[in-house]
Amino acid sequence: MSSVPAAPPAPPAGNNRIVAHCRAYLVKSERQREKALTRPGFADLVAAAGGPEHVESYCRNLVGEPSGTPPAEDDDQDEDD
């Protein structure tokens, strides 16, 4: 038996706004994702996923892996400062 939790249900067919939010979310960097989930525009996605901690798995289930690459961030984590 597997102890993997069940994925949240997908939104009703035709809910293109949730799909678009998922795609936008998945192409963001991890830091940008955290910020995005606090914005009102992503509130419906957070609610559909069952909470912010479920958004990534919900979106990956819904739209698969992102096709774009995340935008570059100004911070370089390898800096010596």
C-alpha atoms as a printed R data frame, in Angstrom:
   type eleno elety resid chain resno       x      y       z
1  ATOM     1    CA   MET     A     1   0.000  0.000   0.000
2  ATOM     2    CA   SER     A     2   1.091  3.543  -0.663
3  ATOM     3    CA   SER     A     3   0.998  6.319   1.925
4  ATOM     4    CA   VAL     A     4   0.983  9.062  -0.711
5  ATOM     5    CA   PRO     A     5  -1.889 11.496  -0.045
6  ATOM     6    CA   ALA     A     6  -4.567 11.806  -2.683
7  ATOM     7    CA   ALA     A     7  -4.250 14.798  -4.974
8  ATOM     8    CA   PRO     A     8  -6.861 17.525  -4.615
9  ATOM     9    CA   PRO     A     9  -9.629 17.362  -7.195
10 ATOM    10    CA   ALA     A    10  -9.166 19.309 -10.393
11 ATOM    11    CA   PRO     A    11 -11.374 22.353 -10.945
12 ATOM    12    CA   PRO     A    12 -14.465 21.984 -13.111
13 ATOM    13    CA   ALA     A    13 -13.815 21.766 -16.841
14 ATOM    14    CA   GLY     A    14 -13.734 25.187 -18.436
15 ATOM    15    CA   ASN     A    15 -12.213 26.957 -15.444
16 ATOM    16    CA   ASN     A    16  -9.504 28.554 -17.533
17 ATOM    17    CA   ARG     A    17  -8.695 31.155 -14.888
18 ATOM    18    CA   ILE     A    18  -7.437 28.499 -12.450
19 ATOM    19    CA   VAL     A    19  -5.421 26.839 -15.227
20 ATOM    20    CA   ALA     A    20  -3.902 30.210 -16.171
21 ATOM    21    CA   HIS     A    21  -3.040 30.938 -12.528
22 ATOM    22    CA   CYS     A    22  -1.394 27.526 -12.237
23 ATOM    23    CA   ARG     A    23   0.709 28.117 -15.322
24 ATOM    24    CA   ALA     A    24   1.724 31.559 -14.077
25 ATOM    25    CA   TYR     A    25   2.547 30.129 -10.655
26 ATOM    26    CA   LEU     A    26   4.659 27.242 -11.960
27 ATOM    27    CA   VAL     A    27   6.935 29.404 -14.117
28 ATOM    28    CA   LYS     A    28   7.845 31.614 -11.162
29 ATOM    29    CA   SER     A    29  10.915 31.059  -9.011
30 ATOM    30    CA   GLU     A    30  10.345 29.624  -5.551
31 ATOM    31    CA   ARG     A    31  10.685 33.051  -3.935
32 ATOM    32    CA   GLN     A    32   8.242 34.589  -6.412
33 ATOM    33    CA   ARG     A    33   5.788 31.749  -5.773
34 ATOM    34    CA   GLU     A    34   5.714 32.481  -2.053
35 ATOM    35    CA   LYS     A    35   4.933 36.143  -2.748
36 ATOM    36    CA   ALA     A    36   2.333 35.325  -5.403
37 ATOM    37    CA   LEU     A    37   0.293 33.205  -3.006
38 ATOM    38    CA   THR     A    38  -0.170 36.205  -0.713
39 ATOM    39    CA   ARG     A    39  -1.654 38.340  -3.504
40 ATOM    40    CA   PRO     A    40  -5.435 38.664  -3.922
41 ATOM    41    CA   GLY     A    41  -5.224 37.606  -7.573
42 ATOM    42    CA   PHE     A    42  -4.130 34.121  -6.528
43 ATOM    43    CA   ALA     A    43  -6.736 33.724  -3.739
44 ATOM    44    CA   ASP     A    44  -9.015 31.586  -5.925
45 ATOM    45    CA   LEU     A    45  -6.108 29.253  -6.761
46 ATOM    46    CA   VAL     A    46  -5.158 28.903  -3.084
47 ATOM    47    CA   ALA     A    47  -8.792 28.136  -2.226
48 ATOM    48    CA   ALA     A    48  -9.155 25.616  -5.072
49 ATOM    49    CA   ALA     A    49  -5.968 23.833  -3.994
50 ATOM    50    CA   GLY     A    50  -7.084 23.601  -0.377
51 ATOM    51    CA   GLY     A    51  -4.457 25.973   1.004
52 ATOM    52    CA   PRO     A    52  -1.112 27.490   0.016
53 ATOM    53    CA   GLU     A    53   0.810 24.352   0.982
54 ATOM    54    CA   HIS     A    54  -1.106 22.378  -1.671
55 ATOM    55    CA   VAL     A    55  -0.875 24.808  -4.597
56 ATOM    56    CA   GLU     A    56   2.260 23.383  -6.209
57 ATOM    57    CA   SER     A    57   1.077 19.768  -6.274
58 ATOM    58    CA   TYR     A    58  -2.424 20.869  -7.310
59 ATOM    59    CA   CYS     A    59  -1.055 22.861 -10.241
60 ATOM    60    CA   ARG     A    60   1.363 20.139 -11.332
61 ATOM    61    CA   ASN     A    61  -1.562 17.707 -11.335
62 ATOM    62    CA   LEU     A    62  -3.692 20.123 -13.305
63 ATOM    63    CA   VAL     A    63  -1.276 21.404 -15.961
64 ATOM    64    CA   GLY     A    64   1.836 19.239 -15.668
65 ATOM    65    CA   GLU     A    65   5.370 20.561 -15.639
66 ATOM    66    CA   PRO     A    66   5.877 24.187 -16.713
67 ATOM    67    CA   SER     A    67   7.107 24.625 -20.263
68 ATOM    68    CA   GLY     A    68   8.926 27.904 -19.629
69 ATOM    69    CA   THR     A    69  11.906 28.633 -17.472
70 ATOM    70    CA   PRO     A    70  11.591 30.797 -14.385
71 ATOM    71    CA   PRO     A    71  12.615 34.412 -14.828
72 ATOM    72    CA   ALA     A    72  16.071 35.267 -13.534
73 ATOM    73    CA   GLU     A    73  16.236 36.798 -10.090
74 ATOM    74    CA   ASP     A    74  18.514 39.612  -9.006
75 ATOM    75    CA   ASP     A    75  19.907 37.579  -6.119
76 ATOM    76    CA   ASP     A    76  22.792 35.265  -6.852
77 ATOM    77    CA   GLN     A    77  22.847 32.693  -4.093
78 ATOM    78    CA   ASP     A    78  26.484 31.850  -4.820
79 ATOM    79    CA   GLU     A    79  27.755 35.332  -3.992
80 ATOM    80    CA   ASP     A    80  30.495 35.651  -1.379
81 ATOM    81    CA   ASP     A    81  28.999 38.768   0.291
